[in-house]
Amino acid sequence: MSNPAKSTFFSGLQQNLETLRGQGLYKPERVLASRQGAEVVGADGRHLINMCANNYLGLSGDPQTQQAATEALEKYGYGLSSVRFICGTQTVHKELEQAISTFLGMEDTILYAAAFDANGGLFEPLFDENDAIISDALNHASIIDGIRLCKAARYRYRNNDMADLEVQLQAARAAGKRHTVIATDGAFSMDGTIARLDEICDLADKYGALVMIDESHASGFMGATGRGTHEHHNVMGRIDIITGTLGKALGGAMGGFTSARKEVIDTLRQKSRPYLFSNTLAPMIAGASLSVLKRISGSTELRDRLHQNTIYFRGEIERIGFTIKPGTHPVVPVMLFDAPVAQQFAARMYELGVLLSGFFYPVVPMGQARVRVQLSAAHTREQLDSVLKAFEQAGRELGILKTERQN
Ligand SMILES: *Cc1c(COP(=O)(O)O)cnc(C)c1O
């Protein structure tokens, strides 16, 4: 039987995909044939220095992490086939929650299958239509979605703009809202900027607001001992809610968490939908994450190596003649401004053996196209020098080095 409505559904999707392709916005997947690491092998057999993973501490693909996962797999088995509260909680999950709390300097922690779930299930159980959520304009999609699922009044402030944040706090106060929470990424992954948490905490105190930060691009390596941006800004003890991922610096497999006071975490255990209605984090991931936290609590070696690599790369790339967004974060946006140039540049770097990603409108503002470099503790000085050499060559070929423009 013919079904014309069905046909138009599928042909509509095809047309939309063609439009994306035509606009250069279609995202193909890069296929790797190797494990994750500072050097990877593409499905085409090409060896590439990887400069676009969130593998900040080099623990994805790391043998010690893998060993810990193997031991947990042996001891606890492959999976639980249960949500946490029915029969899906093992000692390793409780140990990991305790270890994350201690590491972050928070009272209690709840695990999720992903940070996306931690943010998605955070706001709705804690806030309602009597409350206000004030959100940074560049917050991660999962924070935006979590806020959408909640009935609280929504306010938005310009990225890291404290004057605008204060205007929004005043607006929430004028609206007579009961509780107000400020929500921000601790570190913004497109620009490598760090939220001004000291000023945010001062404003929160002035207006009686709570502060929530998402530390997905910070936990494990920002701050003197890697606790995160709250340590970096010396506001440990002043942040009310921290969410984060186990899928970036802290091992790189998957998993997320929320840390806060006991009554907050208890409420989430009772009411947070992605926790109540989704399966337990696999025990091997919990075991490996636990070993990662032990390792980085005992030594800042990986964190220090990452920051040395970051300082070296940021200094050298500017010396060659590229423009970067200034900062201290291992995300280094190398600004190329023009979208087609950024695309050509990333493609040329691939040919030169460097894996990078280009970003352009609408992911970043118009005229702000870039390639984003992400440093890792696993990068050797030799690898970074090869990458810098490739940058210089591709930059010269495309005529985009500052030193050359002056000639
Ligand atoms: C990556 C990221 C997430 C999602 O983390 P997953 O654990 O992969 O779901 C959430 N928030 C921020 C800020 C992120 O960068």
Coordinates of C-alpha atoms and ligand atoms in Angstrom, one line a residue:
M1 CA 0.0 0.0 0.0
S2 CA 1.4 3.4 -0.9
N3 CA 1.9 5.8 2.0
P4 CA 2.5 9.3 0.7
A5 CA 2.8 10.9 4.2
K6 CA 5.6 8.5 5.0
S7 CA 7.4 9.2 1.7
T8 CA 7.4 13.0 2.3
F9 CA 8.8 12.4 5.8
F10 CA 11.8 10.6 4.5
S11 CA 12.3 12.9 1.5
G12 CA 12.1 15.9 3.9
L13 CA 14.9 14.5 5.9
Q14 CA 17.0 13.9 2.8
Q15 CA 16.5 17.5 1.7
N16 CA 17.5 18.8 5.1
L17 CA 20.7 16.7 5.0
E18 CA 21.5 18.0 1.6
T19 CA 21.0 21.6 2.8
L20 CA 23.4 20.9 5.7
R21 CA 26.0 19.5 3.2
G22 CA 25.5 22.5 0.9
Q23 CA 26.1 24.9 3.8
G24 CA 29.3 23.0 4.8
L25 CA 27.7 22.2 8.2
Y26 CA 27.4 18.4 7.8
K27 CA 29.6 16.7 10.4
P28 CA 31.2 13.5 9.0
E29 CA 32.6 11.1 11.6
R30 CA 36.4 10.5 11.7
V31 CA 37.1 6.8 12.1
L32 CA 40.1 5.7 14.1
A33 CA 41.5 2.2 13.8
S34 CA 43.6 2.5 17.0
R35 CA 43.0 3.3 20.7
Q36 CA 42.8 6.9 21.8
G37 CA 46.1 8.7 22.5
A38 CA 48.6 11.4 21.6
E39 CA 49.1 9.5 18.4
V40 CA 46.2 7.7 16.7
V41 CA 45.8 5.7 13.4
G42 CA 43.0 6.6 11.1
A43 CA 40.9 4.0 9.3
D44 CA 42.9 4.9 6.2
G45 CA 46.1 3.7 8.0
R46 CA 47.5 7.2 8.4
H47 CA 49.4 8.0 11.6
L48 CA 48.3 11.3 13.2
I49 CA 49.2 13.4 16.2
N50 CA 45.9 13.9 17.9
M51 CA 45.2 17.5 18.9
C52 CA 41.5 17.4 19.3
A53 CA 40.6 14.9 22.1
N54 CA 39.4 15.9 25.6
N55 CA 42.2 13.5 26.8
Y56 CA 43.7 16.2 29.0
L57 CA 45.6 13.9 31.4
G58 CA 46.4 11.3 28.7
L59 CA 44.4 8.6 30.6
S60 CA 42.2 7.4 27.7
G61 CA 44.0 4.4 26.3
D62 CA 46.4 4.5 29.3
P63 CA 47.5 1.0 30.5
Q64 CA 47.1 1.7 34.2
T65 CA 43.5 2.9 33.7
Q66 CA 42.8 -0.1 31.5
Q67 CA 44.3 -2.4 34.2
A68 CA 42.0 -0.9 36.8
A69 CA 39.0 -1.4 34.5
T70 CA 40.1 -5.0 34.0
E71 CA 40.3 -5.7 37.7
A72 CA 36.8 -4.2 38.3
L73 CA 35.5 -6.2 35.4
E74 CA 36.8 -9.4 37.0
K75 CA 35.5 -8.6 40.4
Y76 CA 32.2 -7.0 39.7
G77 CA 31.3 -8.4 36.3
Y78 CA 30.2 -6.7 33.1
G79 CA 27.0 -4.9 34.1
L80 CA 24.1 -4.8 36.5
S81 CA 20.9 -4.8 34.3
S82 CA 19.4 -2.5 36.9
V83 CA 19.0 1.1 37.9
R84 CA 20.8 2.1 41.0
F85 CA 18.0 1.8 43.6
I86 CA 16.7 -1.6 42.6
C87 CA 19.7 -3.8 42.5
G88 CA 22.3 -1.8 40.6
T89 CA 24.5 -0.3 43.4
Q90 CA 27.8 -2.0 44.2
T91 CA 30.5 -1.1 46.7
V92 CA 32.6 0.3 43.8
H93 CA 29.9 2.9 43.0
K94 CA 29.7 4.0 46.7
E95 CA 33.5 4.2 46.8
L96 CA 33.7 6.3 43.6
E97 CA 31.0 8.7 44.9
Q98 CA 33.0 9.2 48.1
A99 CA 36.2 9.7 46.2
I100 CA 34.7 12.3 43.9
S101 CA 33.3 14.2 46.9
T102 CA 36.7 14.2 48.6
F103 CA 38.5 15.2 45.5
L104 CA 36.2 18.1 44.8
G105 CA 35.8 19.2 48.5
M106 CA 32.1 18.6 48.4
E107 CA 29.8 16.7 50.9
D108 CA 28.2 14.1 48.7
T109 CA 28.1 12.8 45.0
I110 CA 25.6 11.0 42.8
L111 CA 26.8 9.2 39.6
Y112 CA 25.1 9.3 36.2
A113 CA 25.7 7.5 32.9
A114 CA 26.9 10.8 31.5
A115 CA 27.4 14.5 32.4
F116 CA 24.6 15.2 29.9
D117 CA 22.3 13.2 32.2
A118 CA 23.7 14.9 35.4
N119 CA 22.8 18.3 33.9
G120 CA 19.5 17.1 32.3
G121 CA 18.3 15.7 35.7
L122 CA 19.6 18.5 37.9
F123 CA 17.3 21.4 37.9
E124 CA 13.8 20.0 37.7
P125 CA 13.9 18.2 41.1
L126 CA 15.4 21.2 42.9
F127 CA 13.7 24.2 41.5
D128 CA 10.1 25.1 40.4
E129 CA 8.1 28.0 39.1
N130 CA 8.8 30.0 42.3
D131 CA 12.5 30.0 41.5
A132 CA 14.9 31.6 39.0
I133 CA 17.8 30.1 37.0
I134 CA 20.4 32.6 35.7
S135 CA 22.4 30.9 32.9
D136 CA 25.6 32.0 31.0
A137 CA 24.8 32.4 27.3
L138 CA 27.6 30.0 26.3
N139 CA 26.6 27.2 28.6
H140 CA 26.8 23.6 27.4
A141 CA 23.7 22.2 25.6
S142 CA 23.0 19.8 28.5
I143 CA 22.7 22.7 30.9
I144 CA 20.3 24.4 28.5
D145 CA 18.3 21.3 28.1
G146 CA 18.2 20.7 31.9
I147 CA 16.9 24.2 32.5
R148 CA 14.3 23.7 29.8
L149 CA 12.9 20.7 31.7
C150 CA 12.4 22.8 34.8
K151 CA 9.6 25.2 35.5
A152 CA 11.8 27.9 37.1
A153 CA 11.9 31.3 35.4
R154 CA 14.9 31.6 33.1
Y155 CA 17.3 34.5 32.8
R156 CA 20.4 34.6 30.6
Y157 CA 23.6 36.7 30.9
R158 CA 26.2 37.5 28.3
N159 CA 29.2 35.1 28.5
N160 CA 31.3 35.8 31.6
D161 CA 29.8 39.4 31.8
M162 CA 29.5 40.2 35.5
A163 CA 27.6 43.5 34.9
D164 CA 25.0 41.6 32.9
L165 CA 24.8 38.9 35.5
E166 CA 24.1 41.5 38.1
V167 CA 21.3 43.0 36.0
Q168 CA 19.7 39.5 35.7
L169 CA 20.1 38.9 39.5
Q170 CA 18.2 42.2 40.0
A171 CA 15.5 41.2 37.6
A172 CA 15.0 37.9 39.4
R173 CA 14.9 39.8 42.7
A174 CA 12.3 42.2 41.3
A175 CA 10.2 39.3 40.2
G176 CA 10.1 38.1 43.8
K177 CA 11.7 34.8 43.1
R178 CA 12.2 32.5 46.1
H179 CA 15.5 30.8 45.3
T180 CA 17.9 31.9 42.5
V181 CA 20.7 29.7 41.1
I182 CA 23.5 30.9 38.8
A183 CA 24.6 28.2 36.4
T184 CA 27.8 28.3 34.4
D185 CA 30.4 26.1 32.8
G186 CA 33.6 26.3 34.9
A187 CA 35.6 26.4 31.7
F188 CA 34.2 27.2 28.2
S189 CA 35.4 24.7 25.7
M190 CA 35.2 26.8 22.6
D191 CA 37.3 29.7 23.9
G192 CA 39.3 28.0 26.7
T193 CA 38.1 30.8 29.0
I194 CA 37.5 30.2 32.7
A195 CA 34.3 31.5 34.4
R196 CA 35.0 34.4 36.8
L197 CA 34.0 32.4 39.8
D198 CA 35.4 34.7 42.4
E199 CA 33.2 37.5 41.2
I200 CA 30.2 35.2 40.6
C201 CA 30.4 34.0 44.2
D202 CA 30.6 37.6 45.5
L203 CA 27.5 38.5 43.4
A204 CA 25.7 35.3 44.6
D205 CA 26.4 36.3 48.2
K206 CA 25.2 39.9 47.5
Y207 CA 21.9 38.6 46.0
G208 CA 21.4 35.5 48.1
A209 CA 21.8 33.1 45.1
L210 CA 23.2 29.6 44.8
V211 CA 26.1 28.8 42.4
M212 CA 26.2 25.7 40.1
I213 CA 29.2 25.0 37.9
D214 CA 29.8 22.3 35.2
E215 CA 33.4 21.2 35.5
S216 CA 33.5 18.8 32.5
H217 CA 36.5 20.8 31.0
A218 CA 38.2 21.3 34.3
S219 CA 38.0 18.4 36.8
G220 CA 41.3 16.7 37.2
F221 CA 43.6 19.5 35.8
M222 CA 42.5 23.1 36.6
G223 CA 43.8 24.6 39.9
A224 CA 47.1 23.9 41.7
T225 CA 46.1 20.3 42.5
G226 CA 43.7 19.7 39.6
R227 CA 40.4 20.0 41.6
G228 CA 38.9 22.4 39.1
T229 CA 38.1 26.0 38.4
H230 CA 36.8 26.4 42.0
E231 CA 40.4 25.7 43.1
H232 CA 41.8 27.9 40.3
H233 CA 39.7 30.8 41.5
N234 CA 40.1 30.0 45.2
V235 CA 36.4 29.5 45.9
M236 CA 36.4 25.9 47.1
G237 CA 33.6 25.8 49.7
R238 CA 31.6 28.6 48.0
I239 CA 30.2 26.5 45.1
D240 CA 26.9 24.8 45.9
I241 CA 26.6 22.3 43.0
I242 CA 29.3 20.8 40.8
T243 CA 28.5 18.7 37.8
G244 CA 31.2 17.0 35.7
T245 CA 32.1 14.1 33.4
L246 CA 34.2 11.0 33.7
G247 CA 34.5 11.0 29.9
K248 CA 37.2 13.6 29.5
A249 CA 40.2 14.1 31.7
L250 CA 39.1 11.5 34.3
G251 CA 39.7 8.4 32.2
G252 CA 37.7 9.2 29.1
A253 CA 35.2 6.3 28.9
M254 CA 31.9 7.8 30.0
G255 CA 29.9 8.7 33.1
G256 CA 29.0 11.8 34.9
F257 CA 28.3 13.1 38.4
T258 CA 26.8 15.8 40.5
S259 CA 28.4 16.9 43.8
A260 CA 26.8 19.0 46.5
R261 CA 25.5 19.0 50.0
K262 CA 23.9 15.8 51.3
E263 CA 20.3 17.1 51.1
V264 CA 20.8 18.1 47.5
I265 CA 22.2 14.7 46.5
D266 CA 19.6 12.8 48.5
T267 CA 16.9 14.8 46.7
L268 CA 18.4 13.9 43.3
R269 CA 18.6 10.2 44.3
Q270 CA 14.9 10.3 45.0
K271 CA 13.7 12.5 42.1
S272 CA 16.3 12.9 39.3
R273 CA 14.8 11.2 36.2
P274 CA 18.0 10.2 34.4
Y275 CA 19.1 8.5 37.6
L276 CA 15.9 6.8 38.5
F277 CA 15.0 5.6 35.0
S278 CA 18.4 4.7 33.4
N279 CA 20.9 2.0 34.0
T280 CA 23.8 2.0 36.5
L281 CA 27.3 3.1 35.4
A282 CA 29.2 -0.1 34.3
P283 CA 31.4 -1.3 37.3
M284 CA 34.6 -1.4 35.2
I285 CA 34.2 2.4 34.5
A286 CA 33.5 3.1 38.2
G287 CA 36.6 1.0 39.1
A288 CA 38.8 2.7 36.5
S289 CA 37.6 6.2 37.5
L290 CA 38.4 5.4 41.1
S291 CA 41.9 4.5 40.2
V292 CA 42.3 7.7 38.2
L293 CA 41.2 9.8 41.2
K294 CA 43.6 7.9 43.5
R295 CA 46.4 8.5 41.0
I296 CA 45.8 12.3 40.6
S297 CA 45.1 12.9 44.3
G298 CA 48.5 11.5 45.1
S299 CA 50.5 13.4 42.6
T300 CA 50.2 16.4 40.3
E301 CA 52.6 15.0 37.8
L302 CA 50.1 14.6 34.9
R303 CA 48.4 17.9 35.7
D304 CA 51.8 19.7 35.7
R305 CA 52.9 18.1 32.5
L306 CA 49.7 19.2 30.8
H307 CA 50.2 22.8 32.0
Q308 CA 53.9 22.8 30.8
N309 CA 52.7 21.5 27.4
T310 CA 50.0 24.2 27.4
I311 CA 52.4 27.1 28.2
Y312 CA 54.9 25.8 25.6
F313 CA 52.4 25.4 22.9
R314 CA 50.7 28.8 23.5
G315 CA 54.0 30.6 23.5
E316 CA 55.4 28.9 20.4
I317 CA 52.2 29.2 18.3
E318 CA 52.1 32.9 18.8
R319 CA 55.9 33.2 18.1
I320 CA 55.2 31.5 14.7
G321 CA 52.7 34.2 13.9
F322 CA 49.3 32.8 14.7
T323 CA 46.6 34.6 16.7
I324 CA 45.2 32.8 19.7
K325 CA 42.7 33.6 22.4
P326 CA 44.8 34.3 25.4
G327 CA 44.5 32.2 28.6
T328 CA 45.9 29.3 30.6
H329 CA 43.5 26.5 29.6
P330 CA 44.7 23.5 27.5
V331 CA 42.0 24.4 25.0
V332 CA 43.9 26.8 22.6
P333 CA 41.7 28.4 19.9
V334 CA 43.9 29.3 17.0
M335 CA 42.0 32.0 15.2
L336 CA 41.7 31.9 11.4
F337 CA 38.5 34.1 11.3
D338 CA 37.4 33.0 7.8
A339 CA 35.3 29.7 7.7
P340 CA 36.7 28.4 4.4
V341 CA 40.3 29.1 5.5
A342 CA 39.7 27.2 8.7
Q343 CA 38.3 24.2 6.7
Q344 CA 41.3 24.3 4.3
F345 CA 43.7 24.6 7.2
A346 CA 42.3 21.6 9.1
A347 CA 42.4 19.5 5.9
R348 CA 46.0 20.5 5.1
M349 CA 47.0 19.7 8.7
Y350 CA 45.5 16.3 8.3
E351 CA 47.7 15.7 5.2
L352 CA 50.7 16.8 7.3
G353 CA 49.8 14.2 10.0
V354 CA 47.9 16.3 12.6
L355 CA 44.3 15.7 13.7
L356 CA 42.5 19.0 14.5
S357 CA 39.0 20.3 14.3
G358 CA 37.9 23.5 12.6
F359 CA 35.0 25.4 14.1
F360 CA 32.9 28.1 12.3
Y361 CA 29.5 29.7 12.4
P362 CA 27.1 28.8 13.9
V363 CA 29.2 26.9 16.4
V364 CA 31.2 30.1 17.0
P365 CA 30.2 33.6 16.1
M366 CA 30.4 34.8 12.5
G367 CA 34.0 35.9 11.6
Q368 CA 35.5 33.9 14.5
A369 CA 36.4 30.7 12.6
R370 CA 39.2 28.8 14.2
V371 CA 40.9 25.5 14.7
R372 CA 40.9 24.3 18.3
V373 CA 44.0 22.7 19.7
Q374 CA 43.6 20.6 22.9
L375 CA 46.8 19.8 24.7
S376 CA 47.3 16.6 26.7
A377 CA 49.8 15.4 29.3
A378 CA 50.5 12.5 26.9
H379 CA 52.0 14.8 24.2
T380 CA 55.8 14.7 24.1
R381 CA 57.8 17.7 23.3
E382 CA 58.8 16.1 20.0
Q383 CA 55.2 15.6 19.0
L384 CA 54.4 19.3 19.9
D385 CA 57.4 20.4 17.8
S386 CA 56.1 18.4 14.8
V387 CA 52.7 19.9 15.2
L388 CA 54.1 23.4 15.4
K389 CA 56.2 22.8 12.3
A390 CA 53.1 21.6 10.5
F391 CA 51.2 24.8 11.7
E392 CA 54.0 26.9 10.3
Q393 CA 54.1 25.1 7.0
A394 CA 50.3 25.2 6.5
G395 CA 50.2 28.8 7.7
R396 CA 52.8 29.8 5.2
E397 CA 51.1 28.0 2.3
L398 CA 47.8 29.7 3.1
G399 CA 49.4 33.1 3.7
I400 CA 47.9 33.5 7.1
L401 CA 51.0 34.1 9.4
K402 CA 51.1 37.5 10.9
T403 CA 54.8 37.9 10.2
E404 CA 54.1 37.3 6.5
R405 CA 51.2 39.6 6.2
Q406 CA 53.5 42.5 7.1
N407 CA 55.9 41.7 4.2
Ligands
LIG1 C1 31.3 17.2 27.4 C2 30.4 18.0 28.3 C3 29.3 17.5 28.8 C4 28.8 16.1 28.5 O1 29.6 15.2 29.1 P1 29.2 13.6 28.8 O2 29.7 12.9 30.1 O3 29.9 13.2 27.6 O4 27.7 13.6 28.7 C5 28.5 18.3 29.7 N1 28.9 19.6 30.0 C6 30.0 20.1 29.5 C7 30.4 21.5 29.8 C8 30.8 19.4 28.6 O5 31.9 19.9 28.0

